[in-house]
Structures are given as C-alpha cells and as structure tokens.
mmCIF file of C-alpha atoms in Angstrom:
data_model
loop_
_atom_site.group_PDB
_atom_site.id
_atom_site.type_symbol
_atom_site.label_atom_id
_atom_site.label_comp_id
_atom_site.label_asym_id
_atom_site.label_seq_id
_atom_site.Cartn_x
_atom_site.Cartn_y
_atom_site.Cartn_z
ATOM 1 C CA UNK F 459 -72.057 -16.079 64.419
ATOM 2 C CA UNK F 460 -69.150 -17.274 66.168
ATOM 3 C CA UNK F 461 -65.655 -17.832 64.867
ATOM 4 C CA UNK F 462 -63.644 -21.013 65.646
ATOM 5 C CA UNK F 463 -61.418 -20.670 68.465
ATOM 6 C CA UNK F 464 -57.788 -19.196 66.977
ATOM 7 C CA UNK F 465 -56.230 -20.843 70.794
ATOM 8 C CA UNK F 466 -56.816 -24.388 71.280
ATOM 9 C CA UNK F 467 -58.840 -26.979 69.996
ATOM 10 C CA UNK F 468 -62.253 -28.200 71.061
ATOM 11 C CA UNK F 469 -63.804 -31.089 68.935
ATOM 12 C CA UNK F 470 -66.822 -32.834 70.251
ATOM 13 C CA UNK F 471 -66.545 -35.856 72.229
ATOM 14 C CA UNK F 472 -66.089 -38.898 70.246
ATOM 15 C CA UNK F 473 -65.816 -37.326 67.005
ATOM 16 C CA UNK F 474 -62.846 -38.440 65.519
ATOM 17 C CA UNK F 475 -63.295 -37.392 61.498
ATOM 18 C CA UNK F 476 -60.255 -34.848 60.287
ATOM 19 C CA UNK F 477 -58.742 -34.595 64.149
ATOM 20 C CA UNK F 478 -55.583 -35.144 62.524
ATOM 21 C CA UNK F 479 -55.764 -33.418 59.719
ATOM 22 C CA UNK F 480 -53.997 -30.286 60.925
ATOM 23 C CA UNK F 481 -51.188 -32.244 62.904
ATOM 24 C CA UNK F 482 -51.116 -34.002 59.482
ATOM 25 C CA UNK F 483 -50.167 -30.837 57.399
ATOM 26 C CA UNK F 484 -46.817 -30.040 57.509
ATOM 27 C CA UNK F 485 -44.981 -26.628 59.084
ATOM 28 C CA UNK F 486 -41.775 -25.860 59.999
ATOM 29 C CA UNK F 487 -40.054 -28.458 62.631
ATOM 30 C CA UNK F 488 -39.619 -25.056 65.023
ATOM 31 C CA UNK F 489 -41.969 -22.310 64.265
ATOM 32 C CA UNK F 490 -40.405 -18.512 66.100
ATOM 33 C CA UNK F 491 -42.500 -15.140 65.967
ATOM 34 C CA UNK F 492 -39.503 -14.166 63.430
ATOM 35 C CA UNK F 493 -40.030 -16.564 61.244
ATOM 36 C CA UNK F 494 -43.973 -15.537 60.753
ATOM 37 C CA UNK F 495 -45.484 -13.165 58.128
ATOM 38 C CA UNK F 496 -48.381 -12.084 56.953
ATOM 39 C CA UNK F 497 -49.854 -12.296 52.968
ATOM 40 C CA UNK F 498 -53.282 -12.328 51.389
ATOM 41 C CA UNK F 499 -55.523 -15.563 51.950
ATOM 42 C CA UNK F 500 -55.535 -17.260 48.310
ATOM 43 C CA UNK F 501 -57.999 -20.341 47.057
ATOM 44 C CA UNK F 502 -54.760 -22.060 46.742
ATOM 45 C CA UNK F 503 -54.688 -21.984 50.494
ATOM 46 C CA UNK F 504 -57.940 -24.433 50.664
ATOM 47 C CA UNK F 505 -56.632 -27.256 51.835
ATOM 48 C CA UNK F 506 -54.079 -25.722 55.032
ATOM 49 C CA UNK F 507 -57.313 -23.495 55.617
ATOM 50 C CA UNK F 508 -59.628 -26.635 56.191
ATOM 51 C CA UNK F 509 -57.174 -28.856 57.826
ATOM 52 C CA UNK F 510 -56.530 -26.568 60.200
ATOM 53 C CA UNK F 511 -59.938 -25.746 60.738
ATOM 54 C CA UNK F 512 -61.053 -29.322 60.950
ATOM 55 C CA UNK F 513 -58.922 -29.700 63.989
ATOM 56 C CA UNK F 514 -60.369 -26.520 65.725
ATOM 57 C CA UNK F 515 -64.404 -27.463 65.224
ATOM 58 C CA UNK F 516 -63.609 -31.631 64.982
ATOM 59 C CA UNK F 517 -65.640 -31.768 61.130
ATOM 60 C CA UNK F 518 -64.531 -30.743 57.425
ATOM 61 C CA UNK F 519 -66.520 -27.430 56.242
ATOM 62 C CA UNK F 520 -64.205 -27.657 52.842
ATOM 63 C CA UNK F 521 -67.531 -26.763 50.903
ATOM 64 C CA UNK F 522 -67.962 -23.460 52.912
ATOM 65 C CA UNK F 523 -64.550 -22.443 53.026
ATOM 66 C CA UNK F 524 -64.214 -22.652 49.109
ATOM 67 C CA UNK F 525 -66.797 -20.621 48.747
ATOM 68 C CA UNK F 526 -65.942 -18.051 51.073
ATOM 69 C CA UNK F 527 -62.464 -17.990 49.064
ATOM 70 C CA UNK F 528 -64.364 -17.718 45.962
ATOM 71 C CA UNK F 529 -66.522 -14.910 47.195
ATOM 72 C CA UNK F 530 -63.660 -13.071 47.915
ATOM 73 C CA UNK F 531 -62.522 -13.373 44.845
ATOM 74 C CA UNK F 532 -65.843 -12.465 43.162
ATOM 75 C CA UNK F 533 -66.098 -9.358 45.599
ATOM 76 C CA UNK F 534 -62.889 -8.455 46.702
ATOM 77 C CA UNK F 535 -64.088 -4.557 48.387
ATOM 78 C CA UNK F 536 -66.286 -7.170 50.469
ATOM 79 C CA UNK F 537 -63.849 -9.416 51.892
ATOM 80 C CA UNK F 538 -60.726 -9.237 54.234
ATOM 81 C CA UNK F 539 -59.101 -12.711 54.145
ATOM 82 C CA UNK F 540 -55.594 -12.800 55.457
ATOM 83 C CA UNK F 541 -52.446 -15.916 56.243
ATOM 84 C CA UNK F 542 -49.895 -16.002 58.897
ATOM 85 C CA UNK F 543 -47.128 -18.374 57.510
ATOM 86 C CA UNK F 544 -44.000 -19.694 58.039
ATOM 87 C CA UNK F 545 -41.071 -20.293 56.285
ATOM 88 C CA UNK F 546 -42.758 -23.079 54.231
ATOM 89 C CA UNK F 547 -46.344 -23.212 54.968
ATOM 90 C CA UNK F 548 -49.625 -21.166 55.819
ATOM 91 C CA UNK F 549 -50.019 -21.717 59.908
ATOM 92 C CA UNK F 550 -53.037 -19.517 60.484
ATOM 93 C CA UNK F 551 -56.116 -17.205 58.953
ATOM 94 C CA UNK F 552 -58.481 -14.954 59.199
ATOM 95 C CA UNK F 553 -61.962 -14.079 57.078
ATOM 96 C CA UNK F 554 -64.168 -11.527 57.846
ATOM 97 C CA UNK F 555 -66.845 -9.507 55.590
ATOM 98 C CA UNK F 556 -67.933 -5.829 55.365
ATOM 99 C CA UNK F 557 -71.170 -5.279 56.115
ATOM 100 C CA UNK F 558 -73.366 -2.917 54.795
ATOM 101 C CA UNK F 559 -77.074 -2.701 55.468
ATOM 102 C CA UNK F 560 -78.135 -5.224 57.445
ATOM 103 C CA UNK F 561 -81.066 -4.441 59.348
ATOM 104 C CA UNK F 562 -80.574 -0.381 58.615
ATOM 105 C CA UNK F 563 -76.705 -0.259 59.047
ATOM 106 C CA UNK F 564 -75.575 3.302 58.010
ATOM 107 C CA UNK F 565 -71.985 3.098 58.257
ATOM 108 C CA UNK F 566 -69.713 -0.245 57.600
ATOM 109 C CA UNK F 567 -68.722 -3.147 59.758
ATOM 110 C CA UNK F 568 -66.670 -6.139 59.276
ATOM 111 C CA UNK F 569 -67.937 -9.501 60.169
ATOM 112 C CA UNK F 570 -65.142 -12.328 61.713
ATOM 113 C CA UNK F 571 -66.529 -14.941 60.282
ATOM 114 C CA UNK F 572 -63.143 -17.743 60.862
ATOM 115 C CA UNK F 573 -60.071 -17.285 62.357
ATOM 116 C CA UNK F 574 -57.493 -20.653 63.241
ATOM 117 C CA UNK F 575 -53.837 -21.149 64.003
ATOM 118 C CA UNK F 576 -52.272 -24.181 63.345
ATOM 119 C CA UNK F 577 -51.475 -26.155 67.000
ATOM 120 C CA UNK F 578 -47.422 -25.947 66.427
ATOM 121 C CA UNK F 579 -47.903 -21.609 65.812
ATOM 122 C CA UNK F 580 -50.039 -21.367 69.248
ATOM 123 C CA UNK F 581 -48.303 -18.868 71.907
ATOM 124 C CA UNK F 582 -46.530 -17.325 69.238
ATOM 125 C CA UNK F 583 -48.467 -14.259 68.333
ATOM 126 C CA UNK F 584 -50.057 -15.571 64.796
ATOM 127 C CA UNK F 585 -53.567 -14.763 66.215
ATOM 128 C CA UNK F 586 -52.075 -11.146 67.355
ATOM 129 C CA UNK F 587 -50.527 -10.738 64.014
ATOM 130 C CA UNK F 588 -53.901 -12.102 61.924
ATOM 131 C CA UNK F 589 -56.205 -10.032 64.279
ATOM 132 C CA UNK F 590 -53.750 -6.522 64.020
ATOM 133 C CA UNK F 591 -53.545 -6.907 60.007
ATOM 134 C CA UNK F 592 -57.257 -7.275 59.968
ATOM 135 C CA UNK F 593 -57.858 -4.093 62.324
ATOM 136 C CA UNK F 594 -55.304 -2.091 60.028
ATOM 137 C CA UNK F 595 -57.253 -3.056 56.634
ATOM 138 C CA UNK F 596 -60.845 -1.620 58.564
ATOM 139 C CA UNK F 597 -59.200 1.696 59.505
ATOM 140 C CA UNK F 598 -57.837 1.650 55.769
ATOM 141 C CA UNK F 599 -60.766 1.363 54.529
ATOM 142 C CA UNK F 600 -63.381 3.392 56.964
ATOM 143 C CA UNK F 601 -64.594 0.603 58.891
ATOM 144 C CA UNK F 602 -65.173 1.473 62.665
ATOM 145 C CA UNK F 603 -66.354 -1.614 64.138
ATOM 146 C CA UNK F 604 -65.766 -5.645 64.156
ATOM 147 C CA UNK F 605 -68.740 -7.581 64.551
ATOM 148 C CA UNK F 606 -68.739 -11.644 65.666
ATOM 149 C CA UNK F 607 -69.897 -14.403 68.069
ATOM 150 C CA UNK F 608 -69.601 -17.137 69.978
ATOM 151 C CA UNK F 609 -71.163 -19.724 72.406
ATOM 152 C CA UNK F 610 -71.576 -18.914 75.755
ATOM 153 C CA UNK F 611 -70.189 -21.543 77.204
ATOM 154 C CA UNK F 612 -66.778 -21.448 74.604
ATOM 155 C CA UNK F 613 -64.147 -20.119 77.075
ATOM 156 C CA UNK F 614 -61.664 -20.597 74.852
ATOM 157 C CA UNK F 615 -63.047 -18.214 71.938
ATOM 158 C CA UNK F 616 -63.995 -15.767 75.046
ATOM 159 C CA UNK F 617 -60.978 -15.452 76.240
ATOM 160 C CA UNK F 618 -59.673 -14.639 72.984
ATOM 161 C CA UNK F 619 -62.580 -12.248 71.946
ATOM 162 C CA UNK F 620 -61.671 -10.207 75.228
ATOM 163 C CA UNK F 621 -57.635 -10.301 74.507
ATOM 164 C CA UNK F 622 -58.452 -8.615 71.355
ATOM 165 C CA UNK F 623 -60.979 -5.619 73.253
ATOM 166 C CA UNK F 624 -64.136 -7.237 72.097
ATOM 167 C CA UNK F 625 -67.276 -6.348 74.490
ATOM 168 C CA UNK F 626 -70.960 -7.665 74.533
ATOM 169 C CA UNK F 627 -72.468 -6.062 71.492
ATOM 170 C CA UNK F 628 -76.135 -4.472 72.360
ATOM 171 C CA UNK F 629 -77.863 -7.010 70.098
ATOM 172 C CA UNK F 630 -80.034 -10.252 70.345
ATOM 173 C CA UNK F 631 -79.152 -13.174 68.249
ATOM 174 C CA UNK F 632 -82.894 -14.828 67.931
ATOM 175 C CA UNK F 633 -83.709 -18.179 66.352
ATOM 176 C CA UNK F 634 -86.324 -20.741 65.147
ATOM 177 C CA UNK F 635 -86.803 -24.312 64.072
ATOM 178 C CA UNK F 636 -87.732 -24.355 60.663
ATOM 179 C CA UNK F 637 -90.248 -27.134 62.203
ATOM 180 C CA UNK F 638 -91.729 -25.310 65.318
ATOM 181 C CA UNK F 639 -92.219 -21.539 64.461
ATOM 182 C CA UNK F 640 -95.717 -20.312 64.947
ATOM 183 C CA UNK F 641 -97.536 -19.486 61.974
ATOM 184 C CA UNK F 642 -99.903 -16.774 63.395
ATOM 185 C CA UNK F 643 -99.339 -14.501 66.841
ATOM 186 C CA UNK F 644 -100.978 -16.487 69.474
ATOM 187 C CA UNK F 645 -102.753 -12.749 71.173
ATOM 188 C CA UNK F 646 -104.684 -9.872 69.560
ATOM 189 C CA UNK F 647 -102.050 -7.800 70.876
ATOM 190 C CA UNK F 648 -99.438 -6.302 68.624
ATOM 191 C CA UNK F 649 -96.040 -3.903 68.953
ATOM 192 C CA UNK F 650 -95.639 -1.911 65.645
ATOM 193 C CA UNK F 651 -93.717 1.129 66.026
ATOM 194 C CA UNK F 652 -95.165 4.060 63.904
ATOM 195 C CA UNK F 653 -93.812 4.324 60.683
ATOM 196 C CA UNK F 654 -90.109 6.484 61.439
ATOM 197 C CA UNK F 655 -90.573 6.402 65.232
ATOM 198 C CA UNK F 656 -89.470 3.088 65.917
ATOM 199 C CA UNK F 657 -86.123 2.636 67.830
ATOM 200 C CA UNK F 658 -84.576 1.339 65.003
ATOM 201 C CA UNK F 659 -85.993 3.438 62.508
ATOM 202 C CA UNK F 660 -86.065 0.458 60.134
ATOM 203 C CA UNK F 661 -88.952 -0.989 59.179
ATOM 204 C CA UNK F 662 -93.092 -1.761 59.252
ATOM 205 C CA UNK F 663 -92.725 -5.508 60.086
ATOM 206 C CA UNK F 664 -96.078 -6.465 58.403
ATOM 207 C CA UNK F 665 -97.821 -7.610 61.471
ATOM 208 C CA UNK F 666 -101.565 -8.332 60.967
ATOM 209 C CA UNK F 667 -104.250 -6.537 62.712
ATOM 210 C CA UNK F 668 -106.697 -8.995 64.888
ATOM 211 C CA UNK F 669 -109.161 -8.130 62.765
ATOM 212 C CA UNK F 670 -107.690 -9.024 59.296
ATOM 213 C CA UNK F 671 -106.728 -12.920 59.552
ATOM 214 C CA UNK F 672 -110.140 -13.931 57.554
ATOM 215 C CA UNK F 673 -109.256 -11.194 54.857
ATOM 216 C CA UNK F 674 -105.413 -12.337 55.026
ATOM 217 C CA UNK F 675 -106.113 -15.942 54.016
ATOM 218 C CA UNK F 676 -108.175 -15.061 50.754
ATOM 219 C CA UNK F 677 -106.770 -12.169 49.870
ATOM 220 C CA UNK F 678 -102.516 -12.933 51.149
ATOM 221 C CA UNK F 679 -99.549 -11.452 48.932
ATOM 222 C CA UNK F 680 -98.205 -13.873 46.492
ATOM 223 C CA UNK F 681 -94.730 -14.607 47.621
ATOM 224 C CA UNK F 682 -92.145 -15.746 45.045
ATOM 225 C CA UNK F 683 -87.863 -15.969 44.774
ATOM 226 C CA UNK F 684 -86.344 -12.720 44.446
ATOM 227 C CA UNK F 685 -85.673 -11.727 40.967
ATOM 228 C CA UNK F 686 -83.337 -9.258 39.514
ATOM 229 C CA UNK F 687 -86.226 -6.818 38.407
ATOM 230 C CA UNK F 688 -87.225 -6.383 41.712
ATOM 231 C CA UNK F 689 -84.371 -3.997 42.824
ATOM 232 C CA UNK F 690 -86.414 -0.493 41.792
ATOM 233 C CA UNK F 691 -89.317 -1.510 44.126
ATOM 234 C CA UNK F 692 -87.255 -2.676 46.940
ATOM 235 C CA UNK F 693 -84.721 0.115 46.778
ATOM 236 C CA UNK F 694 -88.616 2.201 46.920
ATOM 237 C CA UNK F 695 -89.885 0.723 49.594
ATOM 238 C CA UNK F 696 -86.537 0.276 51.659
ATOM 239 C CA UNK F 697 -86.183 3.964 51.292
ATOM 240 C CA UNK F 698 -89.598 4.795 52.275
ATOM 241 C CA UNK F 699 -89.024 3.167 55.708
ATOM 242 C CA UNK F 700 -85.319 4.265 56.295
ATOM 243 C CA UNK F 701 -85.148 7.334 54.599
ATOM 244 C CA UNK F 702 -81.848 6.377 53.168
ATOM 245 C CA UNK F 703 -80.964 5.117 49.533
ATOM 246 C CA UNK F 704 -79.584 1.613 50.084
ATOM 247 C CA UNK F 705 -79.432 1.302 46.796
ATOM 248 C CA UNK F 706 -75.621 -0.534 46.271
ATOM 249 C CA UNK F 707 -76.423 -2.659 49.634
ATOM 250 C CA UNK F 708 -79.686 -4.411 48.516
ATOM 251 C CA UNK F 709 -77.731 -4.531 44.849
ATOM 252 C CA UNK F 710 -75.232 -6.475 45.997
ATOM 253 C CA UNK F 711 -77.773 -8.816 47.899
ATOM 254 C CA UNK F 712 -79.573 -9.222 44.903
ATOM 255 C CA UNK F 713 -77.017 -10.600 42.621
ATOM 256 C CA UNK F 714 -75.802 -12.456 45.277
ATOM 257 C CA UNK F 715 -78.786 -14.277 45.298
ATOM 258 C CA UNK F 716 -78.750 -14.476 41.718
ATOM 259 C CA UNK F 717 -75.177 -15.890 41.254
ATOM 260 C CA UNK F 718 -76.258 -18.513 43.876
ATOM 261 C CA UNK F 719 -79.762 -19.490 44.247
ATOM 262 C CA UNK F 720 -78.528 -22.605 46.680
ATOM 263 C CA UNK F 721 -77.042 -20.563 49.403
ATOM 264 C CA UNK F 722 -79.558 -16.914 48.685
ATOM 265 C CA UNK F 723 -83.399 -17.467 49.810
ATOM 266 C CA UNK F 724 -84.440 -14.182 49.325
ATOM 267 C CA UNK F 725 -87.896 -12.997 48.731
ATOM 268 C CA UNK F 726 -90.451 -10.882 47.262
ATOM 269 C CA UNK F 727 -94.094 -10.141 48.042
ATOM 270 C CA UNK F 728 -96.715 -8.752 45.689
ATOM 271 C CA UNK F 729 -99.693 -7.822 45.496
ATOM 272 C CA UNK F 730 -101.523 -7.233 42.097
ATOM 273 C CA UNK F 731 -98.646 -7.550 40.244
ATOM 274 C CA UNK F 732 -96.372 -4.685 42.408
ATOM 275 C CA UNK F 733 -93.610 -5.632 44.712
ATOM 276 C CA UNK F 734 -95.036 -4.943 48.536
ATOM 277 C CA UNK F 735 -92.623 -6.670 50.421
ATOM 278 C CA UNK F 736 -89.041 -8.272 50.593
ATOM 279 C CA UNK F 737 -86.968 -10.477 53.029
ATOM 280 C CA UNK F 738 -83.760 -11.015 52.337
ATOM 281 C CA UNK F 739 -81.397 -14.171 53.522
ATOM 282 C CA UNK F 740 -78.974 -16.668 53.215
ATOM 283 C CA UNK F 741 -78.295 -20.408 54.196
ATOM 284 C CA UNK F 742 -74.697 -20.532 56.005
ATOM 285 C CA UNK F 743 -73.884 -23.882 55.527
ATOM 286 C CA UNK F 744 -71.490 -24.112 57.660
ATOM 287 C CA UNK F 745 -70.737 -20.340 58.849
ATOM 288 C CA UNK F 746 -68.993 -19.253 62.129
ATOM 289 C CA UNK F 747 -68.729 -22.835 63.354
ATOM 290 C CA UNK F 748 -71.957 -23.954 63.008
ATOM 291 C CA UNK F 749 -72.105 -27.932 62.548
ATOM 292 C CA UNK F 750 -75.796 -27.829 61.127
ATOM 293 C CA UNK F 751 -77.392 -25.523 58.094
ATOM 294 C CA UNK F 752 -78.528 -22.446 59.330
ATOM 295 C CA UNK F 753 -80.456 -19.540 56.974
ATOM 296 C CA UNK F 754 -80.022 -15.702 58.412
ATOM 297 C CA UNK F 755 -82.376 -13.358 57.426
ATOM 298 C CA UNK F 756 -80.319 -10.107 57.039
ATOM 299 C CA UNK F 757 -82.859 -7.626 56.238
ATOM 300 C CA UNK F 758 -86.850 -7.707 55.972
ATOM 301 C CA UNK F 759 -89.549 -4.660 54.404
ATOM 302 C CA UNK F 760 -93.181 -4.152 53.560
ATOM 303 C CA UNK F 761 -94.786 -1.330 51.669
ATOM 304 C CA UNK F 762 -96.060 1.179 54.633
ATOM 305 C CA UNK F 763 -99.235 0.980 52.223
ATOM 306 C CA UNK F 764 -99.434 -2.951 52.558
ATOM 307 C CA UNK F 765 -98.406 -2.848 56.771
ATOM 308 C CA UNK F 766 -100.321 -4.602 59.027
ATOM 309 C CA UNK F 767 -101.896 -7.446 56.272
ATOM 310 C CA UNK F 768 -99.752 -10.191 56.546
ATOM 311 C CA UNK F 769 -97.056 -9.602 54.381
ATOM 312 C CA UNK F 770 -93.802 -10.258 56.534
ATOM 313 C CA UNK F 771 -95.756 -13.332 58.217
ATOM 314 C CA UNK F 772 -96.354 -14.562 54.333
ATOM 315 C CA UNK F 773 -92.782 -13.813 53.505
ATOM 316 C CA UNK F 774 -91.694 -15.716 56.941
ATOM 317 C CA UNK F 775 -94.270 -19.174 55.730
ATOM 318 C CA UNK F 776 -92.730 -18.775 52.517
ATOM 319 C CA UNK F 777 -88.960 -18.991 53.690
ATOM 320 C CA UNK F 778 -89.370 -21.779 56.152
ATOM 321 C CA UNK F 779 -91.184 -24.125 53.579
ATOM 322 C CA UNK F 780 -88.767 -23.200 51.005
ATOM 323 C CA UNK F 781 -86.052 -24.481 53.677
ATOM 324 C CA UNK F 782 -86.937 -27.777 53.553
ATOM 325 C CA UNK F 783 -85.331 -28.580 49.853
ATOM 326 C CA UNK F 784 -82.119 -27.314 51.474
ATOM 327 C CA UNK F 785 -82.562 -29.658 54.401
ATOM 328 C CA UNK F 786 -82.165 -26.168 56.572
ATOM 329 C CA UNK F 787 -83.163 -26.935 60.153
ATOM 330 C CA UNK F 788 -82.789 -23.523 62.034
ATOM 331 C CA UNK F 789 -83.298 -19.836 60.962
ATOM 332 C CA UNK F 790 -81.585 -17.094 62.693
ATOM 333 C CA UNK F 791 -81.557 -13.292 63.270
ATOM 334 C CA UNK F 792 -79.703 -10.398 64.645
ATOM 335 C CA UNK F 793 -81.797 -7.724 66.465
ATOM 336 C CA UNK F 794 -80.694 -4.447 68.223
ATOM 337 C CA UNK F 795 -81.413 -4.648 72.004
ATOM 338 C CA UNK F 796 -83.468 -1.458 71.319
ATOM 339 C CA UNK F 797 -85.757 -2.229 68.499
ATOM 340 C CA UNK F 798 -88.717 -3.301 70.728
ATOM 341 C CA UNK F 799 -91.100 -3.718 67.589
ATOM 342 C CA UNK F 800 -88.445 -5.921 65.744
ATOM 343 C CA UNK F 801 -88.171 -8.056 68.692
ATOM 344 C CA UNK F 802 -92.085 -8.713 69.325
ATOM 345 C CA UNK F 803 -92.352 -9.717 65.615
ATOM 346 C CA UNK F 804 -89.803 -12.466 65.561
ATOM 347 C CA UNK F 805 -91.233 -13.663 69.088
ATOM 348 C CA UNK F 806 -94.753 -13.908 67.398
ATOM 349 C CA UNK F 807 -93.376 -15.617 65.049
ATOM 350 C CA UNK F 808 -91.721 -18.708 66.813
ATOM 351 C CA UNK F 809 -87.829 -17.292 67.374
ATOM 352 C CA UNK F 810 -86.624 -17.274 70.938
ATOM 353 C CA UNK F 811 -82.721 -16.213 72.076
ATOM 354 C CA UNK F 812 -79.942 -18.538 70.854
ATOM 355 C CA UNK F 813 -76.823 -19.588 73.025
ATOM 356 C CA UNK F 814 -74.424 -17.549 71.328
ATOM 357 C CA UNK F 815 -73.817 -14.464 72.761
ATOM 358 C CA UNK F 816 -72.867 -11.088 70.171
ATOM 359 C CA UNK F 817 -69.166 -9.576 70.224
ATOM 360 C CA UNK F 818 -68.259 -6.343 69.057
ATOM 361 C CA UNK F 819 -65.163 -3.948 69.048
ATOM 362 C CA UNK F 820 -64.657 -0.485 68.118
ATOM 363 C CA UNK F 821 -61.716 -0.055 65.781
ATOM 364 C CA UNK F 822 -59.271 2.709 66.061
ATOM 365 C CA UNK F 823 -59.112 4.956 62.858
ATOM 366 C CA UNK F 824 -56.517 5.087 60.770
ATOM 367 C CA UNK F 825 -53.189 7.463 61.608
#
C-alpha cells in the first residue's frame, strides 16, 4: 500500500506517457513557504491532482483518483483529503482513509493512500504542511495511528516515511497470482487457533481437516456476491468470532460493495440456504502506486459451526475466478506479524510476502 513519493520523481525507464504533465500545469513563476496554504481537496482539483501524480509514478491513474474524490464525497467521516496551494494553483495533496475493522481493528486508523507535490513546491515544506494538517484532523477526530507502504527498494518514499516518524509496522503484506495460488494445502498438517485463543483473536479461517476433502467436493458451500440481506448473518457470525459488534464497519463494506459492484468483490458462503461464511474485498485499480489491478481482501469469517469444511478455501476459489472478468492479476493481504493461524492459511493457499514493506506512526492526541 504505498503512497507515491511527495519528494522527487521516479518514473520507470523509458516510459514517457504524462512525464510532462505536471511541468505542464501551471504554478506560480516563484513559489515561497509564505505564499502556501492549506484547503480541502475538491473533485474540481482532478486534473492538478493527476498531473501531478502522473509525473511522480510516470502513468495517468485519472480513473482512480476520481473515484477516490468521489468517495470522499459520498463518505466524507471516511476520508481526509487535503491541498497545499499557491497563490494561483493547487501544488500538492494528500488522501488518506479511516479505517475501521479490517482484520479485527478495534480502534481507528487512517490509511495514506497518495500524497504528491508539484516539482516547482519541492524543499519548501508543502509535504510538512500536507502531512501536519493530516496528523491534526486524526487527533480531531480520535484517530491514533497512520497506516501506509512502500517498496523496499523506494528510497525516496523511505526517506520521507522516516522524516515524518513512520516505523516498520508489525504486519506482513502477503500476496498471490490470481493464476498460481494453490487450490488445496499441499500437507495434512494444519494451524487453526482455537476459537478466541488465537493471537489475533479474529477469526476460524475455514481450513479443511485431512480427512474431509472427499466430503468437501460434494457437499462445498455455495458461494455467491455479497448481497445487502446478508448483513444480520455476517454481523452474527463476525461477532461470534470477535466478540465485538462490528456492526457499522461491515455496513459500510456492504454498501460499498453495493454502490460499486466493479471495484467490491465481496462474498458470501451458505450452506442450506444460511449465510456460513463471508470474505470481504476490493479491486484497487490503481491504489498506493500500484501500476497493475490489485484486489485486497480486508476481512474474511466462517461460522465456528461450519470451521474446518472448506468454506474460506471455497470463498478464496470463488474470488480468484471471479477476478478474471476484472482482468485482476494479483490479490493481496495485510496480516499481523502475530496471527500465526492467519498466516499458515494464506501460505496454504498460494500467497507468499510482497516487496513492499508496512509503515506505521503513532499520532499524538489532540491538545
């Protein structure tokens, strides 16, 4: 999940589509820290947003900034989008989301998910000033802690990260090609945390016992798109496994996915008509810098009834075919370093580290 670099640019070799773009958008002839200030981002603000952008990652992600503007405007509590400009003209943003309850969260993060300053504001404090405003609308609003990413090898976007207090964040960033997972575990052995005891305290991944792949193949959950109904029995079964209501969090999922079936891919499983599973995700086209369509799974459940038959491996086979129509080639996940059990089921299941290493930074509360 990394953001573009806010310092200098970095486009890939030879790629020579919207370079200019930025330089091409006009500022200010001399651009001074006075002469800077901060406002809301706007959809107005698309085109500065992407041509500055363009000249950061060396492509046009126009489609996927619109609709992070528009998202902000459809869910403004969820969304901290901010401009640096000057006199005349936006030189710089920032976008980040609040996260809720992804993979168990209990209290709220925000999630940098861009942040670019035009080339003629560099070494002038605009990424200070879009990076303070940011911290001063989390302590506002109760949020302790900045989540983000980035490459291992982007220095640049390092050096910046660590300038602004970011450390390592005790997480793995796991993924898979939508072509090459493995469709079964390849050993009779199996890590499943009791139900409550695991170090996440999250969920029963599903996994199959050794014993039940004959039974699982005539007798697997039907898996089908998430539909609105399904909220009750997911809010159930989430709470059985958490002990927490996460009631406005998988809500909010929900209609996202129903507002925008394209970019949701979100899941149930049943079984005899009831609701024994869910996996819930989204296809970032274009998120954090990414050049290629990528689907995140944010959260994943199975009914402690229904846990060890097959039901988060059928909800997995059911996501990575339905990637295909979206011409999705990679699916990714965020694990806590800690939750062993999550770990070994995503490993059985094809997804292996990434090369983007997980940021974090505590935020100072608010005076």
């Amino acid at each position: 999940m990394s953001a573009p670099s806010p310092g200098s640019a970095r486009p890939p070799e030879g790629v020579q589509e919207n370079l200019g773009a930025a330089r091409r958008f006009p500022v200010s002839a001399v651009v001074t820290p006075a002469a800077l200030s901060i406002r809301a981002l706007t959809p107005a603000d698309l085109q500065a947003v992407v041509a500055i952008d363009a000249n950061i990652e060396g492509h046009s992600r126009s489609a996927y900034v619109q609709r992070r503007l528009a998202a902000a405007v459809r869910e403004p509590a969820l969304h901290a989008q901010f401009a640096v400009s000057d006199s005349t003209h936006l030189v710089g943003y920032i976008l980040a989301r609040v996260l809720h309850g992804e993979f168990g969260r209990d209290q709220p993060a925000l999630r940098l998910e861009m942040v670019g300053v035009h080339p003629a504001a560099r070494s002038h404090g605009a990424g200070r000033m879009l990076f303070d405003t940011l911290s001063g609308w989390a302590a506002r609003h109760g949020i302790g802690e900045l989540r983000t990413a980035a490459r291992w090898n982007d220095t640049t976007m390092a050096h910046w990260l660590d300038a602004m207090g970011f450390v390592l964040a005790p997480s793995l960033i796991l993924d898979c090609a939508v072509d090459g997972r493995t469709q079964e575990p390849e050993t009779d052995a199996q890590i499943v945390a009791e139900h409550g005891q695991g170090p996440g305290h999250e969920i029963d991944f599903g996994l199959p016992q050794a014993n039940d792949f004959e039974r699982q193949a005539q007798h697997g959950p039907e898996v089908r798109a998430m539909a609105t109904q399904d909220l009750r029995a997911i809010v159930r079964i989430d709470r059985s496994i958490t002990g927490r209501d996460r009631t406005a969090y998988i809500a909010s999922r929900l209609g996202e996915a129903m507002d925008n079936s394209a970019i949701r891919v979100s899941l149930s499983a049943c079984r005899d008509g009831a609701i024994v599973g869910y996996l819930m995700a989204r296809a970032d086209l274009g998120d954090f810098g990414r050049t290629a369509a990528v689907a995140v799974i944010d959260t994943i459940g199975v009914d402690t009834d229904h846990a060890r038959q097959g039901v988060g491996q059928a909800l997995l086979r059911e996501l990575f075919a339905n990637l295909g129509a979206l011409q999705v080639d990679r699916v990714e996940t965020i694990v806590p370093w800690a939750d062993i059990a999550l770990q070994a089921f995503f490993q059985r299941s094809g997804f292996t580290p990434t090369q983007r290493l997980p940021f974090m930074r505590r935020m100072d509360p608010a005076p």
